[in-house]
Amino acid sequence: MNAPTPLQREQALVIFSGGQDSATCLAWALSRFQRVLTLGFDYGQRHSVELACRARLRAALAARTPLWAQRLGPDAVLDLDIFRQLADTALTSSAPIADNGPDGLPNTFVPGRNLLFILHAAAWAYARHIRHLVLGVCQSDSSGYPDCRDDSIKAMQAALNLGMATDFVLHTPLMWRSKCNAWELAEELGGAALVEVILEESHTCYEGERGKRHDWGYGCGVCPACRLRAAGYAAYRAARQTDKTGAHAEARQSMRGRAEA
């Protein structure tokens, strides 16, 4: 048996919302680290149903393999009910969701949300001697949120390490992946079964809709989060079909060549 790599001997903390991206990142971390803890945030989000999805997702991922079950550590949820006081956004109120607010960003953008998540996660991890933080942020498909950008995350890592005299490493497995690529990563990590777990158990819809199951999962199908998830899943399915068709054509050509030989 190969000796474990340095990462496989360390702990990691996944900022785990209960959504598609954080579920994929949890699978990514479980495939790499010896021990993986999860941390969520209750910040008054209108789609608070995502918090209820977290336990089911964790259980489903642990059931995928004995190794993942062994590696999955405790979960915690921190109360950050401060965002309603900081800014008036559609994600922390019942205001109609709009793609473009006065500043050109979607009005679901909560200023500083990811930055505060990272800060609190780092403080929580510091007390537990965990230096690896795993985040589901993505610049490629971020809805334009500036705190999902690679530069923002790198700046936060530098600030944390300066301010806490530590050596935190902020891992962003999805940073340069589209939503289609995120589905592909899930399949690489856990096959079609993991894709189905994320489809069934994760939550993305800003409206908190869990009544109707689409081929891409549950949601209203109209909000920006649903549209992004649906488009990514459609692209993923189309790519898989293309790969399958190409493989079949190659197999037929190979068989024809052998028959003619």
Short mmCIF file of C-alpha atoms in Angstrom, two decimals:
data_model
loop_
_atom_site.label_atom_id
_atom_site.label_comp_id
_atom_site.label_asym_id
_atom_site.label_seq_id
_atom_site.Cartn_x
_atom_site.Cartn_y
_atom_site.Cartn_z
CA MET A 1 0.00 0.00 0.00
CA ASN A 2 1.25 3.49 -0.85
CA ALA A 3 2.18 5.73 2.04
CA PRO A 4 -0.32 8.56 2.65
CA THR A 5 0.54 11.93 1.17
CA PRO A 6 1.05 14.92 3.48
CA LEU A 7 -2.49 16.15 2.73
CA GLN A 8 -3.93 12.73 3.61
CA ARG A 9 -2.43 13.08 7.10
CA GLU A 10 -4.09 16.45 7.76
CA GLN A 11 -7.49 17.83 8.68
CA ALA A 12 -9.62 20.12 6.57
CA LEU A 13 -12.66 22.29 7.23
CA VAL A 14 -15.26 22.60 4.47
CA ILE A 15 -17.56 25.63 4.47
CA PHE A 16 -20.69 23.60 3.82
CA SER A 17 -23.94 25.31 2.90
CA GLY A 18 -25.92 22.33 1.64
CA GLY A 19 -25.72 23.45 -1.98
CA GLN A 20 -24.34 21.75 -5.08
CA ASP A 21 -20.95 23.43 -4.94
CA SER A 22 -20.24 22.84 -1.27
CA ALA A 23 -21.40 19.22 -1.57
CA THR A 24 -18.96 18.68 -4.44
CA CYS A 25 -16.22 20.33 -2.40
CA LEU A 26 -16.99 18.06 0.56
CA ALA A 27 -16.55 15.02 -1.69
CA TRP A 28 -13.32 16.55 -3.01
CA ALA A 29 -12.01 17.03 0.54
CA LEU A 30 -13.04 13.54 1.64
CA SER A 31 -10.99 12.11 -1.22
CA ARG A 32 -7.88 13.99 -0.05
CA PHE A 33 -7.74 14.62 3.70
CA GLN A 34 -7.51 12.29 6.66
CA ARG A 35 -10.23 14.09 8.60
CA VAL A 36 -12.85 16.49 7.24
CA LEU A 37 -15.08 18.70 9.37
CA THR A 38 -17.94 20.84 8.08
CA LEU A 39 -19.18 24.27 9.09
CA GLY A 40 -22.37 26.01 8.01
CA PHE A 41 -23.84 29.45 8.62
CA ASP A 42 -27.35 30.51 9.52
CA TYR A 43 -27.38 34.12 8.36
CA GLY A 44 -31.09 34.70 7.86
CA GLN A 45 -31.02 33.47 4.26
CA ARG A 46 -34.42 33.30 2.56
CA HIS A 47 -33.54 29.80 1.35
CA SER A 48 -32.87 28.50 4.86
CA VAL A 49 -34.12 25.11 3.68
CA GLU A 50 -30.52 24.54 2.56
CA LEU A 51 -29.60 24.13 6.24
CA ALA A 52 -31.99 21.19 6.52
CA CYS A 53 -30.31 19.53 3.53
CA ARG A 54 -26.88 19.49 5.13
CA ALA A 55 -27.36 16.46 7.41
CA ARG A 56 -28.86 14.36 4.62
CA LEU A 57 -26.01 15.27 2.29
CA ARG A 58 -23.38 14.43 4.89
CA ALA A 59 -25.02 11.06 5.57
CA ALA A 60 -25.31 10.27 1.87
CA LEU A 61 -21.66 11.13 1.21
CA ALA A 62 -20.52 9.07 4.19
CA ALA A 63 -22.48 6.15 2.79
CA ARG A 64 -20.62 6.31 -0.50
CA THR A 65 -17.49 4.55 0.77
CA PRO A 66 -16.21 3.25 4.13
CA LEU A 67 -13.18 5.53 3.71
CA TRP A 68 -15.32 8.65 3.39
CA ALA A 69 -17.41 7.56 6.39
CA GLN A 70 -14.22 7.15 8.40
CA ARG A 71 -12.86 10.52 7.37
CA LEU A 72 -16.02 12.60 7.89
CA GLY A 73 -15.82 14.45 11.18
CA PRO A 74 -18.25 16.59 13.17
CA ASP A 75 -20.47 19.35 11.81
CA ALA A 76 -21.36 22.73 13.27
CA VAL A 77 -23.55 25.68 12.32
CA LEU A 78 -22.72 29.23 13.39
CA ASP A 79 -25.34 31.92 13.83
CA LEU A 80 -24.42 34.99 11.78
CA ASP A 81 -27.71 36.84 11.92
CA ILE A 82 -26.09 40.19 11.22
CA PHE A 83 -26.52 40.59 7.48
CA ARG A 84 -30.05 42.00 7.76
CA GLN A 85 -28.51 44.84 9.75
CA LEU A 86 -25.65 45.37 7.31
CA ALA A 87 -27.45 45.54 3.98
CA ASP A 88 -30.86 45.19 2.39
CA THR A 89 -30.59 42.34 -0.11
CA ALA A 90 -33.00 39.94 -1.77
CA LEU A 91 -31.17 36.99 -0.24
CA THR A 92 -31.87 38.17 3.32
CA SER A 93 -35.38 39.51 2.77
CA SER A 94 -38.55 38.80 0.80
CA ALA A 95 -37.76 41.46 -1.82
CA PRO A 96 -38.26 40.39 -5.46
CA ILE A 97 -35.10 38.88 -6.92
CA ALA A 98 -33.56 40.90 -9.75
CA ASP A 99 -30.56 40.14 -11.95
CA ASN A 100 -29.30 43.72 -11.84
CA GLY A 101 -29.33 46.00 -8.84
CA PRO A 102 -28.35 49.69 -8.70
CA ASP A 103 -24.64 48.78 -8.64
CA GLY A 104 -24.89 46.40 -11.60
CA LEU A 105 -24.74 43.27 -9.42
CA PRO A 106 -27.69 40.93 -8.76
CA ASN A 107 -29.65 42.10 -5.74
CA THR A 108 -28.99 38.65 -4.22
CA PHE A 109 -25.39 39.79 -3.63
CA VAL A 110 -24.82 40.07 0.11
CA PRO A 111 -21.84 42.42 0.60
CA GLY A 112 -19.02 40.73 2.47
CA ARG A 113 -20.90 37.46 2.96
CA ASN A 114 -18.16 35.11 1.75
CA LEU A 115 -15.47 37.24 3.36
CA LEU A 116 -17.19 37.00 6.74
CA PHE A 117 -17.80 33.29 6.23
CA ILE A 118 -14.10 32.75 5.62
CA LEU A 119 -13.10 34.91 8.60
CA HIS A 120 -15.39 33.05 10.99
CA ALA A 121 -14.41 29.68 9.56
CA ALA A 122 -10.74 30.53 10.01
CA ALA A 123 -11.27 31.56 13.63
CA TRP A 124 -13.21 28.33 14.25
CA ALA A 125 -10.50 26.28 12.52
CA TYR A 126 -7.71 28.09 14.39
CA ALA A 127 -9.08 26.87 17.73
CA ARG A 128 -9.01 23.30 16.40
CA HIS A 129 -5.57 23.45 14.79
CA ILE A 130 -6.97 23.07 11.27
CA ARG A 131 -5.14 24.97 8.56
CA HIS A 132 -6.88 23.76 5.40
CA LEU A 133 -10.14 25.52 4.51
CA VAL A 134 -12.16 24.31 1.51
CA LEU A 135 -14.54 26.74 -0.19
CA GLY A 136 -17.09 26.29 -2.96
CA VAL A 137 -16.56 29.71 -4.50
CA CYS A 138 -16.23 29.94 -8.27
CA GLN A 139 -15.14 32.82 -10.48
CA SER A 140 -16.30 31.16 -13.70
CA ASP A 141 -19.97 30.89 -12.66
CA SER A 142 -20.25 33.32 -9.76
CA SER A 143 -23.21 35.46 -10.90
CA GLY A 144 -20.75 38.34 -10.84
CA TYR A 145 -20.24 38.25 -7.06
CA PRO A 146 -16.86 39.94 -6.43
CA ASP A 147 -16.17 37.94 -3.25
CA CYS A 148 -16.10 34.74 -5.33
CA ARG A 149 -13.13 35.91 -7.39
CA ASP A 150 -9.74 34.27 -7.17
CA ASP A 151 -8.07 37.58 -6.24
CA SER A 152 -10.51 38.05 -3.36
CA ILE A 153 -9.77 34.60 -1.94
CA LYS A 154 -6.02 35.04 -2.28
CA ALA A 155 -6.25 38.39 -0.52
CA MET A 156 -8.27 36.82 2.30
CA GLN A 157 -5.70 34.05 2.71
CA ALA A 158 -2.94 36.61 2.99
CA ALA A 159 -4.91 38.70 5.49
CA LEU A 160 -5.76 35.68 7.66
CA ASN A 161 -2.18 34.49 7.78
CA LEU A 162 -0.91 37.95 8.63
CA GLY A 163 -3.63 38.69 11.17
CA MET A 164 -3.50 35.32 12.93
CA ALA A 165 0.17 34.47 12.37
CA THR A 166 -0.85 31.17 10.80
CA ASP A 167 -0.37 29.24 7.57
CA PHE A 168 -3.96 28.74 6.39
CA VAL A 169 -4.44 27.32 2.92
CA LEU A 170 -7.71 28.22 1.20
CA HIS A 171 -8.62 25.54 -1.32
CA THR A 172 -11.06 26.42 -4.11
CA PRO A 173 -11.60 23.27 -6.23
CA LEU A 174 -14.31 24.94 -8.33
CA MET A 175 -12.66 28.32 -8.91
CA TRP A 176 -12.10 27.90 -12.65
CA ARG A 177 -14.84 25.35 -13.31
CA SER A 178 -18.20 26.03 -14.91
CA LYS A 179 -21.35 24.48 -13.44
CA CYS A 180 -21.02 21.82 -16.15
CA ASN A 181 -17.46 21.13 -14.98
CA ALA A 182 -18.67 20.93 -11.37
CA TRP A 183 -21.02 18.09 -12.31
CA GLU A 184 -18.15 16.42 -14.14
CA LEU A 185 -15.96 16.70 -11.05
CA ALA A 186 -18.67 15.09 -8.93
CA GLU A 187 -18.80 12.18 -11.36
CA GLU A 188 -15.00 11.84 -11.27
CA LEU A 189 -15.06 11.75 -7.47
CA GLY A 190 -17.97 9.40 -6.89
CA GLY A 191 -19.45 8.25 -10.17
CA ALA A 192 -23.07 8.56 -11.26
CA ALA A 193 -24.20 7.67 -7.72
CA LEU A 194 -22.61 10.83 -6.29
CA VAL A 195 -24.15 12.95 -9.04
CA GLU A 196 -27.56 11.52 -8.10
CA VAL A 197 -26.97 12.27 -4.41
CA ILE A 198 -26.18 15.90 -5.20
CA LEU A 199 -29.19 16.13 -7.54
CA GLU A 200 -31.56 14.75 -4.91
CA GLU A 201 -30.22 16.13 -1.63
CA SER A 202 -28.48 19.46 -2.31
CA HIS A 203 -30.30 22.79 -2.51
CA THR A 204 -29.53 25.82 -4.67
CA CYS A 205 -32.81 27.66 -5.28
CA TYR A 206 -32.92 31.14 -3.75
CA GLU A 207 -36.68 30.83 -3.22
CA GLY A 208 -36.23 27.72 -1.09
CA GLU A 209 -38.50 25.68 -3.35
CA ARG A 210 -38.32 21.93 -2.66
CA GLY A 211 -41.71 20.88 -4.02
CA LYS A 212 -40.88 20.06 -7.63
CA ARG A 213 -38.05 17.79 -8.76
CA HIS A 214 -36.53 18.71 -12.13
CA ASP A 215 -33.90 16.65 -13.90
CA TRP A 216 -31.31 18.99 -12.34
CA GLY A 217 -32.77 18.84 -8.82
CA TYR A 218 -35.29 20.82 -6.80
CA GLY A 219 -36.06 24.48 -7.27
CA CYS A 220 -38.35 27.16 -8.66
CA GLY A 221 -36.59 27.01 -12.02
CA VAL A 222 -36.76 30.79 -12.39
CA CYS A 223 -34.32 32.40 -9.95
CA PRO A 224 -30.71 33.02 -11.04
CA ALA A 225 -29.39 30.10 -8.96
CA CYS A 226 -31.85 27.66 -10.55
CA ARG A 227 -31.12 28.89 -14.06
CA LEU A 228 -27.37 28.53 -13.54
CA ARG A 229 -27.71 25.05 -12.07
CA ALA A 230 -30.13 23.90 -14.78
CA ALA A 231 -27.94 25.20 -17.60
CA GLY A 232 -24.86 23.55 -16.11
CA TYR A 233 -26.61 20.22 -15.74
CA ALA A 234 -27.95 20.38 -19.30
CA ALA A 235 -24.42 21.06 -20.59
CA TYR A 236 -23.07 18.18 -18.49
CA ARG A 237 -25.67 15.76 -19.84
CA ALA A 238 -25.02 16.91 -23.41
CA ALA A 239 -21.26 16.43 -22.97
CA ARG A 240 -21.78 12.93 -21.55
CA GLN A 241 -24.03 12.02 -24.48
CA THR A 242 -21.43 13.31 -26.93
CA ASP A 243 -18.71 11.30 -25.22
CA LYS A 244 -20.89 8.20 -25.26
CA THR A 245 -21.76 8.65 -28.94
CA GLY A 246 -18.09 9.16 -29.81
CA ALA A 247 -17.05 6.08 -27.84
CA HIS A 248 -19.68 3.98 -29.59
CA ALA A 249 -18.58 5.24 -33.00
CA GLU A 250 -14.94 4.46 -32.16
CA ALA A 251 -15.89 0.96 -30.99
CA ARG A 252 -17.87 0.32 -34.17
CA GLN A 253 -14.95 1.51 -36.30
CA SER A 254 -12.56 -0.75 -34.37
CA MET A 255 -14.85 -3.75 -34.84
CA ARG A 256 -15.19 -2.99 -38.54
CA GLY A 257 -11.42 -2.79 -38.87
CA ARG A 258 -10.94 -6.15 -37.17
CA ALA A 259 -13.59 -7.73 -39.39
CA GLU A 260 -11.90 -6.46 -42.53
CA ALA A 261 -8.44 -7.59 -41.43
#
